[in-house]
Each structure stands twice: as C-alpha cells, then as structure tokens.
XYZ file of N, CA and C in Angstrom:
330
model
N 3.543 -5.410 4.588
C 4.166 -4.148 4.280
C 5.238 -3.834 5.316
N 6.599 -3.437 4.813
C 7.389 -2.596 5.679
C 6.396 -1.453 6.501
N 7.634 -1.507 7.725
C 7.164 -0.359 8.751
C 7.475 1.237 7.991
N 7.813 1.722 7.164
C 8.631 2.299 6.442
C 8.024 2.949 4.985
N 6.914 2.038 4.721
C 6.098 2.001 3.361
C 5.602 3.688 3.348
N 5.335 3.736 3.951
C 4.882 5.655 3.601
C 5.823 6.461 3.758
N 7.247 5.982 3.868
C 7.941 7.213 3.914
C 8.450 7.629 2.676
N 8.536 8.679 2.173
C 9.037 9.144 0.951
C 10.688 8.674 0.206
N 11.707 8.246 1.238
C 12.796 8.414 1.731
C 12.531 6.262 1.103
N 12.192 5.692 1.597
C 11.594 4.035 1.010
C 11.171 4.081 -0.253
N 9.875 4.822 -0.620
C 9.420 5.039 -1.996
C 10.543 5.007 -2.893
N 11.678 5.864 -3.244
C 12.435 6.565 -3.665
C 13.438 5.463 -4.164
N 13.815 4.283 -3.088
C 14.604 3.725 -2.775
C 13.854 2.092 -3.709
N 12.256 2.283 -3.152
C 11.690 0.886 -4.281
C 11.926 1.332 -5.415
N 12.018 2.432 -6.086
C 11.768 2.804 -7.375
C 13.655 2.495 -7.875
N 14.236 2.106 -7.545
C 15.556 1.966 -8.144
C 15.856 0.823 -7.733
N 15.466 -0.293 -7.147
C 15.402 -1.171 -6.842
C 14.721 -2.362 -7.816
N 13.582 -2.060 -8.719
C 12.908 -2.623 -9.004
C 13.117 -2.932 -10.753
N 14.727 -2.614 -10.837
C 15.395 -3.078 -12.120
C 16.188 -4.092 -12.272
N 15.620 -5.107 -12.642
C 15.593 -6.330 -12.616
C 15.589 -7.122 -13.915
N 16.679 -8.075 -13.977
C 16.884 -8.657 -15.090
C 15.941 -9.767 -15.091
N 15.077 -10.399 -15.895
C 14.130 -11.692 -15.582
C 14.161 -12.380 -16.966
N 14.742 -13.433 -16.563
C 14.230 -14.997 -17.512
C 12.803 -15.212 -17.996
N 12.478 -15.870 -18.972
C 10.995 -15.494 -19.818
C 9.748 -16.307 -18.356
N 10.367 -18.019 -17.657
C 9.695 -18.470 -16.798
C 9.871 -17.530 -15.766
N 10.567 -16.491 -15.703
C 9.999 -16.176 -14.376
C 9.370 -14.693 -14.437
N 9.400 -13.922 -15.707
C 8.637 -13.056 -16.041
C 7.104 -13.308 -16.059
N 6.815 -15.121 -16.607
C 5.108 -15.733 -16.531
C 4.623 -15.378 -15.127
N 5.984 -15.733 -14.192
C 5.400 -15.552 -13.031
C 5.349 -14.227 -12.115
N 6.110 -13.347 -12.455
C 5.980 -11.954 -11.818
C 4.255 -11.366 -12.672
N 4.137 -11.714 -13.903
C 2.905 -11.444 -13.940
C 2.214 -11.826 -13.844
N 1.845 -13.737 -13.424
C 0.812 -13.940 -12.833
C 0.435 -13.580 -11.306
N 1.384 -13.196 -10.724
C 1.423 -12.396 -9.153
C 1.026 -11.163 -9.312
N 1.423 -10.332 -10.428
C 0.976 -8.874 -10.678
C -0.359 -8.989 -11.268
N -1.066 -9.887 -11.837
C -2.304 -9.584 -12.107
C -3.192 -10.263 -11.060
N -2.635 -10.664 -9.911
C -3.539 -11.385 -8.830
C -3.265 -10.441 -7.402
N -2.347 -9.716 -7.607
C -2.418 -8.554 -6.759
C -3.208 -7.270 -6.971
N -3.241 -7.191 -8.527
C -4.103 -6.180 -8.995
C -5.873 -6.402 -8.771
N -5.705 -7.824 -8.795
C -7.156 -8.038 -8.917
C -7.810 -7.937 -7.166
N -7.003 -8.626 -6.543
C -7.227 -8.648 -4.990
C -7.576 -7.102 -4.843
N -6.660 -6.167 -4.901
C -6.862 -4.895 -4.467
C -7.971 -4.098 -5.161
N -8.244 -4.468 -6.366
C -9.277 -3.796 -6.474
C -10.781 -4.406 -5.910
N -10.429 -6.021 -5.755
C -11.888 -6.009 -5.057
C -11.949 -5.557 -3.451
N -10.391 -4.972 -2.852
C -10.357 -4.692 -1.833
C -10.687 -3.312 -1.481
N -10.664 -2.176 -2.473
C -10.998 -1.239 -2.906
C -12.798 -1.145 -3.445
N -13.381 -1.956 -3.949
C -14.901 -2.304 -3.306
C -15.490 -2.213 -2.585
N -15.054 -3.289 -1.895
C -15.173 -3.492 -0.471
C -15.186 -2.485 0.351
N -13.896 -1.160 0.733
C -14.229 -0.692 1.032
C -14.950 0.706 0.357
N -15.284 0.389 -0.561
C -15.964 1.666 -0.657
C -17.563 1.245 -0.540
N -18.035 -0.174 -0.582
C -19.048 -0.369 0.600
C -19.351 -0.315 1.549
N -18.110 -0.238 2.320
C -18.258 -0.137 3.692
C -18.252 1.218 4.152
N -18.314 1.793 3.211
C -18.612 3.480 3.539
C -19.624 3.385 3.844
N -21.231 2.416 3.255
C -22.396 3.229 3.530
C -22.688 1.588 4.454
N -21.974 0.672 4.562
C -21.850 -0.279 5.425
C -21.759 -0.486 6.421
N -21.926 -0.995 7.191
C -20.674 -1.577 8.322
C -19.553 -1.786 8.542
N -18.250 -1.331 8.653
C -16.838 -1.882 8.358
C -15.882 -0.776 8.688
N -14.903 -1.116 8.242
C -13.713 -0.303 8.418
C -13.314 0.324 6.905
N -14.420 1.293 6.273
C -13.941 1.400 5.232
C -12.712 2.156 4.462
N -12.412 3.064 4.910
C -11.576 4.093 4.454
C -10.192 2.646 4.898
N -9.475 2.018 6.082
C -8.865 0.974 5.741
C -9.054 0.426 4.823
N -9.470 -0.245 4.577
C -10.125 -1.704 3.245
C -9.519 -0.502 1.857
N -9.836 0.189 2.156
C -9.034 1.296 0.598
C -8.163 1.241 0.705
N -7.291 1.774 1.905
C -5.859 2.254 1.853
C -5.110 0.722 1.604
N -5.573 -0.083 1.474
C -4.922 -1.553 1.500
C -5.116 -1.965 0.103
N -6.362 -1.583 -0.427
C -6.603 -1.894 -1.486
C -5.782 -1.009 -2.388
N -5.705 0.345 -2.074
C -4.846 1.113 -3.273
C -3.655 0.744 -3.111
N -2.746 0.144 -2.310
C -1.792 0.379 -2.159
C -1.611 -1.094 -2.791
N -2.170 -1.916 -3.593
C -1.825 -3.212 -3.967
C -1.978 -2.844 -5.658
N -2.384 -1.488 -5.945
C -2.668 -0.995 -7.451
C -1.842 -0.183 -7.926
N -1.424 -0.261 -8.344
C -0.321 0.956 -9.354
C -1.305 1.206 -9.893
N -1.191 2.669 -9.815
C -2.004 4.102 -10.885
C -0.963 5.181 -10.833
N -1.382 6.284 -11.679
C -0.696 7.342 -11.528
C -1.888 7.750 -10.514
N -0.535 8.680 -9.875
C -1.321 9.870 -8.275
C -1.602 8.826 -7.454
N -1.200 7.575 -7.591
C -1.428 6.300 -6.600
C -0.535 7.152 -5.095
N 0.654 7.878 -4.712
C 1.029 8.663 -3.485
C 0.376 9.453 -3.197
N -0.197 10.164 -3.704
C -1.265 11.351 -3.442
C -2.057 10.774 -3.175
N -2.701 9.921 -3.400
C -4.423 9.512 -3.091
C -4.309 8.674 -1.794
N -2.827 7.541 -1.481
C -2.473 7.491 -0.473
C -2.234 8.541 1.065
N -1.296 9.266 0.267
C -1.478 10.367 1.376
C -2.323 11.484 2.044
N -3.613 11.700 1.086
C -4.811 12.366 1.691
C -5.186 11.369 2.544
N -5.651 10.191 2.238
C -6.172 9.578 3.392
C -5.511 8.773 4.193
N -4.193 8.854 4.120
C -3.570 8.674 5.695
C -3.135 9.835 6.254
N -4.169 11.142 5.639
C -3.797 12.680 6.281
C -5.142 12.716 7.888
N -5.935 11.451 7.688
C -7.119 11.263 8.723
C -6.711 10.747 9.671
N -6.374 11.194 10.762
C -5.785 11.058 11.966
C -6.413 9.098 12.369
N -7.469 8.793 12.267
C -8.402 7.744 12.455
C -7.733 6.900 11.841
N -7.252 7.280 10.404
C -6.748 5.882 9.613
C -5.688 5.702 9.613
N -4.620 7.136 10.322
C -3.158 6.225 10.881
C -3.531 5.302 11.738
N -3.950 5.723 12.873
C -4.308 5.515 14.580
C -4.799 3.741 14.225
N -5.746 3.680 13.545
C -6.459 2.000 13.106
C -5.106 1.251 11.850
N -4.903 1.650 11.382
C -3.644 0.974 10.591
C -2.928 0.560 11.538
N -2.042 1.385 12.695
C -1.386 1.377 13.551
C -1.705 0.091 14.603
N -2.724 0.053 14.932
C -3.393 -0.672 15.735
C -3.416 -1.860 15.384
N -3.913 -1.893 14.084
C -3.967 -3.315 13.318
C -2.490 -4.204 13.233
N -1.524 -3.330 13.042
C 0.205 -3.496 12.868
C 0.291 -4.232 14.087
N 0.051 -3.530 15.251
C 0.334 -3.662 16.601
C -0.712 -5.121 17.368
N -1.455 -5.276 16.518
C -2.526 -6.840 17.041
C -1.531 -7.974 16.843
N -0.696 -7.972 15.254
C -0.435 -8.695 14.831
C 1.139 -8.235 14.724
N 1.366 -8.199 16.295
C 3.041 -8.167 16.641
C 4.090 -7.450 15.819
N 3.713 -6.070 15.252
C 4.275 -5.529 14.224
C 4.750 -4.244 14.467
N 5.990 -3.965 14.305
C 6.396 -2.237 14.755
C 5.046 -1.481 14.473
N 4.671 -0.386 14.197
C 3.752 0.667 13.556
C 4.636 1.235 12.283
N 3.675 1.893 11.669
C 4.008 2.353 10.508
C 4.966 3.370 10.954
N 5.877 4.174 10.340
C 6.569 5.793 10.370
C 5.932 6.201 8.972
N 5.425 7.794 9.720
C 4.987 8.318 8.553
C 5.912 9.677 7.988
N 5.525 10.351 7.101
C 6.335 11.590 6.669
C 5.935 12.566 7.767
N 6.548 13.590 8.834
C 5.395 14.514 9.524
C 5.079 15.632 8.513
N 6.080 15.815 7.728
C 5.414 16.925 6.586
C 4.397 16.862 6.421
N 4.035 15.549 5.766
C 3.105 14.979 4.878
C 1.851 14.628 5.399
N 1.646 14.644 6.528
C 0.784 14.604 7.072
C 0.079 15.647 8.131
C-alpha cells in the first residue's frame, strides 16, 4: 500500500484513475487477480476476527483484510477503526519494520 492510502485527497484520485481500456486476455486476468484478492482478504478478515477472542493482532488482520474487499461503506468501516489510536500506532510500526515511510492520515478524520 501507498503511504497515502487513507487520505481522502488519493482515494479521489484512484477513483478516476481506474478507467481503463482492457483487451478480452487481459480482462481474464484483472479478474483472476480480483477474485484472488477478494478471496485472500476475506480469509484475512477471519482471521482477524478470531483473533479478537485469540491471540493476535486482530483489529490489524481486518484493516488489511477490508481494505483488499470492495463493499459499499468499505471508507467508513475503514475509518472507524483507524479512528483507534492502537491501530494507527501498530500499522505504523509494521510500515516502519519493513523500511517503509508511515502511513499519512486525514487529521479530520480521525
């Protein structure tokens, strides 16, 4: 993920971006990637919602997992729970293990 992914100001900017002319072979393949991203995230979205009564990092393991699912209210459901001070701070951290700016978030929005 961009450093950038939660800002409203990026969102705005994927959404006009993502008009795209595609050939029939490579439409097979944007949806065999879109249904193997869908599937990853929702078992990543499992996961953590086991790890709620688990062991783990659960509320992460969601925010990773939703964010690999298109739904409607998919920003909203994002942004309540990166409204938990804990799950910027550990996102952040995680960015930062693996040599990575940190996220920027909205300060409104949070």
């Amino acid at each position: 993920m961009d450093k950038t992914y939660f800002l409203r100001e990026y969102r705005e900017q994927e959404k006009v971006d993502d008009k795209h002319i595609l050939t029939f072979p490579h439409k097979q393949r944007v949806w065999l990637v879109e249904c193997v991203k869908i599937l990853l995230g929702m078992v990543l979205l499992v996961a953590g919602i086991a790890m709620l009564i688990l062991p783990g990092q659960g509320l992460i393991t969601m925010v990773v997992g939703l964010s690999l699912i298109p739904f409607p209210g998919k920003r909203r459901l994002e942004l309540f729970l990166l409204s938990r001070k804990a799950v910027r701070s550990s996102l952040n951290w995680i960015r930062i293990k693996a040599d990575k700016d940190p996220f920027i978030f909205d300060e409104k929005e949070g």
